[in-house]
Tab-separated table of C-alpha atoms in Angstrom:
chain	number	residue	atom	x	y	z
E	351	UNK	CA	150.889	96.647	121.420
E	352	UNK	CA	153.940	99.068	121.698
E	353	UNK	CA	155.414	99.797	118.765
E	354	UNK	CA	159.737	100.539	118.174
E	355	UNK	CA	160.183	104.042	116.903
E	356	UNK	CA	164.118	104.991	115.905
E	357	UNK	CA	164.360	109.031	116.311
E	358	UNK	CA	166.777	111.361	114.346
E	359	UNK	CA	169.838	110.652	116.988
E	360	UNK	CA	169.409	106.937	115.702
E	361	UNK	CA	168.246	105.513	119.395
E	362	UNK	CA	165.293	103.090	119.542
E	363	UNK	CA	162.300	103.523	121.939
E	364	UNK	CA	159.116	101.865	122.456
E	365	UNK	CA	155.740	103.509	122.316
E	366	UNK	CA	151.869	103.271	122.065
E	367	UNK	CA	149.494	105.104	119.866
E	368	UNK	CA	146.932	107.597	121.511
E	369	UNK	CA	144.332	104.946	120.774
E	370	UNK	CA	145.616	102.563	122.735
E	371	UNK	CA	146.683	105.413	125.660
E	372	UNK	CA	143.327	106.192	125.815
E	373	UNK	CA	141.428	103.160	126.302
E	374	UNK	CA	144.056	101.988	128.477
E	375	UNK	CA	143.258	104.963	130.772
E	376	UNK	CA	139.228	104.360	129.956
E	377	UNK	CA	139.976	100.657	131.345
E	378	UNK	CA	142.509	101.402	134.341
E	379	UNK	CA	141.865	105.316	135.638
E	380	UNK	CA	143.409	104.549	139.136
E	381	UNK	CA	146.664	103.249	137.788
E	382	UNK	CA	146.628	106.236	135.191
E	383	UNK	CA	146.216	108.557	137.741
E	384	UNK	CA	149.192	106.333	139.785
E	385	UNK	CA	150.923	107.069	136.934
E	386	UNK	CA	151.498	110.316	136.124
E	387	UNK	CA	153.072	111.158	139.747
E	388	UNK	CA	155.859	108.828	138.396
E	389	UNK	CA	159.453	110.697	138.269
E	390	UNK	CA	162.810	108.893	138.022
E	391	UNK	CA	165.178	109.847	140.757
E	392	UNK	CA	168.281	112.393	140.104
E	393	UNK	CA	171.755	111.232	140.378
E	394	UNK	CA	171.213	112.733	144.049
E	395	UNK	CA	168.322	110.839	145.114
E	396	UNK	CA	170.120	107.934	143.618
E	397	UNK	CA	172.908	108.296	145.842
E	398	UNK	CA	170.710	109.296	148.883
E	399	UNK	CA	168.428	105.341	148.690
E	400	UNK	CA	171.985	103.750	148.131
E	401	UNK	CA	172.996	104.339	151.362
């Protein structure tokens, strides 16, 4: 149920209300929890996995 948002520098990005964040934590609390250690990589780390 995401929804397309366009911001003021005219790129689109999908989100989710806070209703829907927060019974899909109430549902799934160990994937939540998974989730918020996520980080994307630098450029450096990038490199460093390529390798």
């Amino acid at each position: 149920i995401a929804r397309k948002f366009i911001f003021d520098d005219g790129k689109k990005r999908f989100g989710f209300s806070q209703s829907t964040m927060d019974k899909f934590v109430r549902k799934n609390p160990n994937l939540a929890a998974k989730a918020k250690t996520f980080a994307r990589l630098t450029k450096k780390e990038k490199q460093h996995y390529k390798h």
